[in-house]
JSON list of C-alpha atoms in Angstrom, two decimals:
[
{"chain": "A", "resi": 199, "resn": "UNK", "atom": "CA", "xyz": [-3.36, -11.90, -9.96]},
{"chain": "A", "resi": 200, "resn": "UNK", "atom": "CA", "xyz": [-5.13, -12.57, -6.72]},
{"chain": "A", "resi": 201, "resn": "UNK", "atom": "CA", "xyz": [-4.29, -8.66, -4.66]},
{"chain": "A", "resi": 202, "resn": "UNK", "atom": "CA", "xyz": [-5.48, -10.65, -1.51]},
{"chain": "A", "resi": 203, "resn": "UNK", "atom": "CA", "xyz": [-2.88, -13.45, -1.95]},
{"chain": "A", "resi": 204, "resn": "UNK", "atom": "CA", "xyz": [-0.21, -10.86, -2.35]},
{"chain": "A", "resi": 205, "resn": "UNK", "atom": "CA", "xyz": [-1.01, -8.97, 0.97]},
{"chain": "A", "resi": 206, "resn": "UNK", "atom": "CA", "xyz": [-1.11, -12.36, 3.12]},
{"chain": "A", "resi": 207, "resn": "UNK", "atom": "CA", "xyz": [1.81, -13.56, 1.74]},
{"chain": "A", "resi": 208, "resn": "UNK", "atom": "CA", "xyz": [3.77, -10.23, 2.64]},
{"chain": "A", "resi": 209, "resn": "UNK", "atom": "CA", "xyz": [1.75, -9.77, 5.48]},
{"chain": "A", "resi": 210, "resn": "UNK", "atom": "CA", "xyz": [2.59, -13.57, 6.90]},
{"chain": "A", "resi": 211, "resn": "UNK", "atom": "CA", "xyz": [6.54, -12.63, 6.50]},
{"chain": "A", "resi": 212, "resn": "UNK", "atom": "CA", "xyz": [5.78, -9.94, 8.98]},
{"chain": "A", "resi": 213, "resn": "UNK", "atom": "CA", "xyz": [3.88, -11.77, 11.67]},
{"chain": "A", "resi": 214, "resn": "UNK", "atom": "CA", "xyz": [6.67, -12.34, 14.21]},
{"chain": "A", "resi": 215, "resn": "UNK", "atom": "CA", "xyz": [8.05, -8.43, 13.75]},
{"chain": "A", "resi": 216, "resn": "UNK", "atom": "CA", "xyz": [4.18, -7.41, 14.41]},
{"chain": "A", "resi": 217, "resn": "UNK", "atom": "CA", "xyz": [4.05, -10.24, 17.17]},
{"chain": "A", "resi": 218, "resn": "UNK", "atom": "CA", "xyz": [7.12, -9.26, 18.91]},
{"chain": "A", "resi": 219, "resn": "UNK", "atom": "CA", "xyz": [5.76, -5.34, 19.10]},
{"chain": "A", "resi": 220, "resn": "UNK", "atom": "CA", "xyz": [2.55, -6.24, 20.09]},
{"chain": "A", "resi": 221, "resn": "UNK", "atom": "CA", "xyz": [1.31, -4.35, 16.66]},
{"chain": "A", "resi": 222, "resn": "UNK", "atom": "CA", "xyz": [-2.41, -5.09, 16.09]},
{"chain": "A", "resi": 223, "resn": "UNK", "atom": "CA", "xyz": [-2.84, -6.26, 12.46]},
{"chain": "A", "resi": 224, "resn": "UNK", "atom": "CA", "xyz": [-6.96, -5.32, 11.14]},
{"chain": "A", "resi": 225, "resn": "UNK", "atom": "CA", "xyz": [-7.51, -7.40, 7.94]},
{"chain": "A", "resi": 226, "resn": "UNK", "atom": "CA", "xyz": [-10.53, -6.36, 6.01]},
{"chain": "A", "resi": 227, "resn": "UNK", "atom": "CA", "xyz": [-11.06, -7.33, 2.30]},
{"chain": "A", "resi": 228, "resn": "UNK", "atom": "CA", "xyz": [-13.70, -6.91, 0.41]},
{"chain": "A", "resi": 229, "resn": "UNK", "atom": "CA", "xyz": [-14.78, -9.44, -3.14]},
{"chain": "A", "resi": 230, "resn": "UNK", "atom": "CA", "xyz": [-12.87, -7.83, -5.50]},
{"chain": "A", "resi": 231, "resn": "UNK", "atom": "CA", "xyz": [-11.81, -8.59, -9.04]},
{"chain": "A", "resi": 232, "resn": "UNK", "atom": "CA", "xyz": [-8.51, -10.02, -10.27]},
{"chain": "A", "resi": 233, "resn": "UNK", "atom": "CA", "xyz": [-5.80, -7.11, -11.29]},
{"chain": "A", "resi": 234, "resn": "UNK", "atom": "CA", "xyz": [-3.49, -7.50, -14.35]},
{"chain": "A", "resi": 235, "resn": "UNK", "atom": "CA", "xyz": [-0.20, -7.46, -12.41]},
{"chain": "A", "resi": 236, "resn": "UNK", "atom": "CA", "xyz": [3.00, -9.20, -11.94]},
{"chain": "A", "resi": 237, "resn": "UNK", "atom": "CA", "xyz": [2.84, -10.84, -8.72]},
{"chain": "A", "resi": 238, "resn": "UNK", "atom": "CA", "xyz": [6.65, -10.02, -7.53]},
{"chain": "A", "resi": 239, "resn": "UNK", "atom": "CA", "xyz": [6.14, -6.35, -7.79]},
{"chain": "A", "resi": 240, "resn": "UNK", "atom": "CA", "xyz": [2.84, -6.48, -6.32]},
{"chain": "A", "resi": 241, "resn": "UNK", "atom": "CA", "xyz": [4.76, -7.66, -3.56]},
{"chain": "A", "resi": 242, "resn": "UNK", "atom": "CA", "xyz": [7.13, -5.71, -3.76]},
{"chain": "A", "resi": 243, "resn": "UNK", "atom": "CA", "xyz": [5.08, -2.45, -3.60]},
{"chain": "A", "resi": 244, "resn": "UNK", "atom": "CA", "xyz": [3.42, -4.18, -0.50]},
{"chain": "A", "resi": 245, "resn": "UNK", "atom": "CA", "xyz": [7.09, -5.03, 1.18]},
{"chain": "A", "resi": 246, "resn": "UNK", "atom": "CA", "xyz": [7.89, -1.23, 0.82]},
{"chain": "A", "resi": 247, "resn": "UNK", "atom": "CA", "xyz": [4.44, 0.35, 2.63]},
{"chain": "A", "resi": 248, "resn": "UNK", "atom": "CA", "xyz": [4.32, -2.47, 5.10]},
{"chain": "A", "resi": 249, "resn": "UNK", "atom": "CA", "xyz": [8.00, -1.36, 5.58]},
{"chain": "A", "resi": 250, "resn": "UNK", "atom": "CA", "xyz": [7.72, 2.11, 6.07]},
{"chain": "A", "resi": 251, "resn": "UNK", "atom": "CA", "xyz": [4.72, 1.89, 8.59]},
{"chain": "A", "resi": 252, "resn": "UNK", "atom": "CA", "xyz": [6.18, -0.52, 10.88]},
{"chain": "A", "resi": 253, "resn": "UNK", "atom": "CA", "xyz": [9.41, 2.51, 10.79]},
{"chain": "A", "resi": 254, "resn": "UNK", "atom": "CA", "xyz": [6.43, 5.04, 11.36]},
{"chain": "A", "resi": 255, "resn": "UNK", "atom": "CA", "xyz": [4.37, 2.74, 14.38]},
{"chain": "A", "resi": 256, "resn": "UNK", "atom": "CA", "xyz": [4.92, 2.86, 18.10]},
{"chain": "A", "resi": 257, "resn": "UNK", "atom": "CA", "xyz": [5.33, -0.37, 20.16]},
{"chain": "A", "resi": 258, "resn": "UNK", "atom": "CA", "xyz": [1.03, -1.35, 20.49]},
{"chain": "A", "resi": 259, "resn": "UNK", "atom": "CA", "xyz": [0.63, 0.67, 17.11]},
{"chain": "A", "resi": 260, "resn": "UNK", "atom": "CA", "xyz": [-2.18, 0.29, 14.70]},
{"chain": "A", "resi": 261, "resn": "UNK", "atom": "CA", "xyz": [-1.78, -1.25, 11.32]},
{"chain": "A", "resi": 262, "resn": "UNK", "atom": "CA", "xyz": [-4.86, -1.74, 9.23]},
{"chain": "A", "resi": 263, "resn": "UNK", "atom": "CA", "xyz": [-4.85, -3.30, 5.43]},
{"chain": "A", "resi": 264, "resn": "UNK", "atom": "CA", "xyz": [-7.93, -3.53, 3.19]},
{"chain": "A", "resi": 265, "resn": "UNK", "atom": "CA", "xyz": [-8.68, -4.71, -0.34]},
{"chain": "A", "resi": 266, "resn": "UNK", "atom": "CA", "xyz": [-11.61, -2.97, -1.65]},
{"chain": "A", "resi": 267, "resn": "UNK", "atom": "CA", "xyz": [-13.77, -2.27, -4.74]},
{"chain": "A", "resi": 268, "resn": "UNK", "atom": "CA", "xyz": [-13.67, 1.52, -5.16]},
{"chain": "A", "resi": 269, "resn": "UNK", "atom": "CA", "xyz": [-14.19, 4.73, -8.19]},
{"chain": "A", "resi": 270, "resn": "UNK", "atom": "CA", "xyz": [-11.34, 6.02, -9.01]},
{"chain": "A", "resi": 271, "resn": "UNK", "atom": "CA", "xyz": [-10.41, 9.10, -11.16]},
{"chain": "A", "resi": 272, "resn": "UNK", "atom": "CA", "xyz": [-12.64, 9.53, -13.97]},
{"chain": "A", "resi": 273, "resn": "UNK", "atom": "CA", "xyz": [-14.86, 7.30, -12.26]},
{"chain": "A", "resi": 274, "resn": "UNK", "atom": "CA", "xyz": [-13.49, 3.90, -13.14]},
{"chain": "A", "resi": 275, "resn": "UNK", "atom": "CA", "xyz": [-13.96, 0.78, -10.86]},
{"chain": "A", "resi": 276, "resn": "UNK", "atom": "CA", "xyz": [-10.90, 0.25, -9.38]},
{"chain": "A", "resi": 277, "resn": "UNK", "atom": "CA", "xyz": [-9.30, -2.05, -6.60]},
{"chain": "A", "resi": 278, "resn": "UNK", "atom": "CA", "xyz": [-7.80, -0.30, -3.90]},
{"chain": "A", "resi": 279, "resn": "UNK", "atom": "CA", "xyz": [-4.99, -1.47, -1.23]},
{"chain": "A", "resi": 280, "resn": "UNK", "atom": "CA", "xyz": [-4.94, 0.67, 1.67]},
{"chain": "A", "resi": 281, "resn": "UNK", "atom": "CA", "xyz": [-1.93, 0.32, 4.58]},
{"chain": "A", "resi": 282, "resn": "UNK", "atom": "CA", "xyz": [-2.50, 2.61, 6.96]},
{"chain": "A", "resi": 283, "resn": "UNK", "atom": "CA", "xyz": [-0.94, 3.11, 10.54]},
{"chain": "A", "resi": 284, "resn": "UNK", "atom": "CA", "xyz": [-1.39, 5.19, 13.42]},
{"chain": "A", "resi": 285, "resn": "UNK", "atom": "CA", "xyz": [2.67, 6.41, 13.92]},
{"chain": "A", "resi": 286, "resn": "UNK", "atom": "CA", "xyz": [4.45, 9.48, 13.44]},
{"chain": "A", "resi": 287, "resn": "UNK", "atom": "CA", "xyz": [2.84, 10.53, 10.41]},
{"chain": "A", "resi": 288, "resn": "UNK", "atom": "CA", "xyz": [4.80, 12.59, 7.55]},
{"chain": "A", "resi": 289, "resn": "UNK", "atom": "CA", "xyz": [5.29, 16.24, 7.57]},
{"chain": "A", "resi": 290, "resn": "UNK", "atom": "CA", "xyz": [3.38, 18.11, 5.36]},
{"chain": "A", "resi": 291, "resn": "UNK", "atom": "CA", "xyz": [6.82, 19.50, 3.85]},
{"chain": "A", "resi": 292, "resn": "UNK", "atom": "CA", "xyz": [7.96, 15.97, 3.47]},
{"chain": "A", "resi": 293, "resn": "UNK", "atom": "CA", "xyz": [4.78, 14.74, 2.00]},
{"chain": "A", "resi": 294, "resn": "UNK", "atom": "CA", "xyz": [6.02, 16.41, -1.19]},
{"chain": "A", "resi": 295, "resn": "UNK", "atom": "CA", "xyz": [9.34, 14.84, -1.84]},
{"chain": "A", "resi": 296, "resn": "UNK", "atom": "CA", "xyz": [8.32, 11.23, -0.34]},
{"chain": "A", "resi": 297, "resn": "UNK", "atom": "CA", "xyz": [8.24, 10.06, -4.10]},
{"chain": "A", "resi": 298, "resn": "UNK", "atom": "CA", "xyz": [11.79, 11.23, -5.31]},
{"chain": "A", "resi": 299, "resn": "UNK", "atom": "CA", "xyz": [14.36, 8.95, -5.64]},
{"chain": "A", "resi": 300, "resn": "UNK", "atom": "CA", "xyz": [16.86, 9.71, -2.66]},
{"chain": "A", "resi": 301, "resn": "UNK", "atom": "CA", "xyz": [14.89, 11.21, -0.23]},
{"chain": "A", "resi": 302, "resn": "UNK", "atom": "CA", "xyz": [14.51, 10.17, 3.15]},
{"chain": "A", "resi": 303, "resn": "UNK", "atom": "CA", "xyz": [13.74, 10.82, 6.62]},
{"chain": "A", "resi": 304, "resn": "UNK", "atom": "CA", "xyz": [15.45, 8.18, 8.35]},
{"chain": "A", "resi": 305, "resn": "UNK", "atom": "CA", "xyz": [18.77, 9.41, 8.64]},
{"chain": "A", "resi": 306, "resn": "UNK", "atom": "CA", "xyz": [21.20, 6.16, 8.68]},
{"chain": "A", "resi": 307, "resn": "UNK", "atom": "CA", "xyz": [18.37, 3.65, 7.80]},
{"chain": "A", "resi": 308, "resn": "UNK", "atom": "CA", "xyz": [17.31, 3.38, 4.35]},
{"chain": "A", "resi": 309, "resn": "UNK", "atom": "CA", "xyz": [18.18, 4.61, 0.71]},
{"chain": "A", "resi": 310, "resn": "UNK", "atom": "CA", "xyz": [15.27, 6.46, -0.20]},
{"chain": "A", "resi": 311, "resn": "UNK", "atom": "CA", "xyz": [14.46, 4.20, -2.75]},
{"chain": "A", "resi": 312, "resn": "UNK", "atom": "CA", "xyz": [11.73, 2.59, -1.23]},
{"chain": "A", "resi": 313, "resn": "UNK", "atom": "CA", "xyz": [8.88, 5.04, -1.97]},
{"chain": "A", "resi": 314, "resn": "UNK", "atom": "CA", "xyz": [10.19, 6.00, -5.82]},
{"chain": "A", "resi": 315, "resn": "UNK", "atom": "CA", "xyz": [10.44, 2.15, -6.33]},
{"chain": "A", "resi": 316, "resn": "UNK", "atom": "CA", "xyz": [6.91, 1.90, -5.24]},
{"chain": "A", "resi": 317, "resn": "UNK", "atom": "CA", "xyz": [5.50, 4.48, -7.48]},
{"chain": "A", "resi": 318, "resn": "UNK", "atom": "CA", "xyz": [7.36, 3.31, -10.59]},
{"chain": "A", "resi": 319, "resn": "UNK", "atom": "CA", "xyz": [5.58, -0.15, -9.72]},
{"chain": "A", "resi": 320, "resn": "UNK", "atom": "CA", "xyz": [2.55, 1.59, -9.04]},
{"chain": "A", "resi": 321, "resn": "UNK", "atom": "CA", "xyz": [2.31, 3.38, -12.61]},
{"chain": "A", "resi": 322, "resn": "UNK", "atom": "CA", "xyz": [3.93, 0.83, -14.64]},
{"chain": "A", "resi": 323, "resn": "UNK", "atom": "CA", "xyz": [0.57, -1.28, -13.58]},
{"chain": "A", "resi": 324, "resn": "UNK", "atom": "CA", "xyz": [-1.57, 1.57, -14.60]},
{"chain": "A", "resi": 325, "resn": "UNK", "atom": "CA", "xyz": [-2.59, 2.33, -10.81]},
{"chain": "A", "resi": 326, "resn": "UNK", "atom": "CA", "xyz": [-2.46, 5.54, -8.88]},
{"chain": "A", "resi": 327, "resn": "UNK", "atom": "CA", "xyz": [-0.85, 5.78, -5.61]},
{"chain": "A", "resi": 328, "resn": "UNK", "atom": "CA", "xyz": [-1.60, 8.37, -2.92]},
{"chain": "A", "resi": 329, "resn": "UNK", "atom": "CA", "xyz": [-1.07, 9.54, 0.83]},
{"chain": "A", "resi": 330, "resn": "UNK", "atom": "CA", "xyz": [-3.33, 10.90, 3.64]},
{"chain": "A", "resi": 331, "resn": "UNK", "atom": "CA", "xyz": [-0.93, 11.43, 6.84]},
{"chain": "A", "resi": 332, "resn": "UNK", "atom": "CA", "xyz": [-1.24, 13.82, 9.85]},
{"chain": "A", "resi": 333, "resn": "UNK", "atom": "CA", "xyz": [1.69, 14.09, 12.15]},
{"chain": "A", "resi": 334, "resn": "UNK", "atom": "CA", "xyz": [0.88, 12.11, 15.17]},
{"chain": "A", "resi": 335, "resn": "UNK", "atom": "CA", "xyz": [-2.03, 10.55, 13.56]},
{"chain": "A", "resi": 336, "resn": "UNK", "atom": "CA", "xyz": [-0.67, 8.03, 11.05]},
{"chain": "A", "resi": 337, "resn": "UNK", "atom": "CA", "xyz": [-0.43, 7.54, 7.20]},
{"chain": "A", "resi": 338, "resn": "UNK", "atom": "CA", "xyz": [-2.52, 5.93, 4.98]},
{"chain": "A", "resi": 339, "resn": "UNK", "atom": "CA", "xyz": [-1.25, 5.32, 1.04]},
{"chain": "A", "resi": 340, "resn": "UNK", "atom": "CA", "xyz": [-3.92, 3.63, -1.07]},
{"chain": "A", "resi": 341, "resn": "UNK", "atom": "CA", "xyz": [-3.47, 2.37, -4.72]},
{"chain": "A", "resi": 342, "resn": "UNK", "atom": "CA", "xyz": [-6.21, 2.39, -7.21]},
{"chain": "A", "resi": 343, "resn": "UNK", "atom": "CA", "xyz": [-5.40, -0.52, -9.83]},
{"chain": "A", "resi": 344, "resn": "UNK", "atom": "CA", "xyz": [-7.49, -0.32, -12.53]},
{"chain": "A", "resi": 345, "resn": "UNK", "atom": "CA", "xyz": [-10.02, -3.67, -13.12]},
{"chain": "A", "resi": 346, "resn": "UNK", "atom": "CA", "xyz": [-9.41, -5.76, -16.41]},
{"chain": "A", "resi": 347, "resn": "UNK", "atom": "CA", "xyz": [-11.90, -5.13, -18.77]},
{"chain": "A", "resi": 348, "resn": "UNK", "atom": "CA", "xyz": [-12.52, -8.66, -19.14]},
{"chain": "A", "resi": 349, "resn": "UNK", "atom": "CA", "xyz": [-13.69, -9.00, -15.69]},
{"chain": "A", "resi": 350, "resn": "UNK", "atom": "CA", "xyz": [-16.27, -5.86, -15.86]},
{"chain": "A", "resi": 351, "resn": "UNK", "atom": "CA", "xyz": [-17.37, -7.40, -18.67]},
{"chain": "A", "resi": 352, "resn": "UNK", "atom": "CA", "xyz": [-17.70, -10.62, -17.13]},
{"chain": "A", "resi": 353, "resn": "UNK", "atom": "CA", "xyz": [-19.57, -9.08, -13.73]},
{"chain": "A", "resi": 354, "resn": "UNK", "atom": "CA", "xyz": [-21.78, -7.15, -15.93]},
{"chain": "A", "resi": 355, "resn": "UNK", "atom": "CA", "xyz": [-22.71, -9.94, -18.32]},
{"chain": "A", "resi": 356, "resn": "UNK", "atom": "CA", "xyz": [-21.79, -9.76, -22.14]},
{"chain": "A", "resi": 357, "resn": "UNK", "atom": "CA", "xyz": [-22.73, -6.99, -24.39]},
{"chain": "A", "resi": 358, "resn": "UNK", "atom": "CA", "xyz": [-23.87, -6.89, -27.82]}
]
C-alpha cells in the first residue's frame, strides 16, 4: 500500500477540526517504497495518533507528519510515519503505561484503547512504534515498517 495515500486520506477527514483551531498542518514526505499493509488499519493506526495529538495541541498548535526512508533496528531500511505535535506532552510516568490496554489520561474522554489498538496494528505489520515527548514540548510517535523485499530488490537491481 501507498503510506502517503493513507495519511492524506486521514489527514483530509481532519481538515475542518484543524481549520476551525487554526492548527498548522506541515506535510513533508519523502519517495519512499510501498509497505505490505492492509490499508484500513493503516488508517486506523493513523486515526488514533492524529487523534491523540489534536487532544494533546493548543488552539494555533503545531502538527507536523512525514513519510520518510529511514534504518531501523538492526539496520534495516525502513519507512517511517512520524505525527508529532507541540501540546502537553506525556509524563514521563505515563510514557510507560501509554501502550496498555485501559489506560488513559483523559479522564471522561476515551477508553484507553486507542494506543494498545495502535500497537497491536503496529506489530501485526512487522513495524515498531515509539514515542519522544517532553511535557510542554509535544510528542512525537514514529513507526518503522519494514520495506518488502521485493522492492529492495527492485531499487537495488536483481541479484544473481
Amino acid at each position: 500500500i501507498d503510506l502517503r495515500e493513507n495519511l492524506d486520506g486521514v489527514l483530509n477527514l481532519y481538515q475542518g477540526r484543524l481549520r476551525t483551531r487554526d492548527i498548522v498542518l506541515e506535510r513533508r514526505y519523502s519517495t519512499v517504497e510501498r509497505i505490505h499493509g492492509v490499508n484500513s488499519e493503516i488508517r486506523q493506526i493513523i486515526t488514533n495518533l492524529l487523534s491523540n495529538s489534536l487532544d494533546a495541541l493548543q488552539n494555533d498548535g503545531r502538527l507536523a507528519c512525514r513519510i520518510t526512508r529511514s534504518v531501523g533496528r538492526g539496520g534495516a531500511p525502513v519507512v517511517r510515519l512520524t505525527i508529532a505535535d507541540n501540546g502537553a506532552g506525556i509524563d514521563p510516568e505515563h510514557q510507560k503505561k501509554i501502550f496498555e490496554p485501559f489506560f488513559t489520561t483523559k479522564e471522561f474522554v476515551g477508553t484507553g484503547l486507542g494506543l494498545w489498538i495502535t500497537k497491536q496494528i503496529v506489530e501485526k505489520h512487522g513495524a515498531t512504534i515509539r514515542v519522544r515527548s517532553k511535557l510542554q514540548k509535544g510528542t512525537a510517535f514514529s513507526i518503522a515498517f519494514p520495506i518488502p523485499a521485493s522492492s529492495e530488490e527492485s531499487k537495488s537491481g536483481p541479484t544473481t
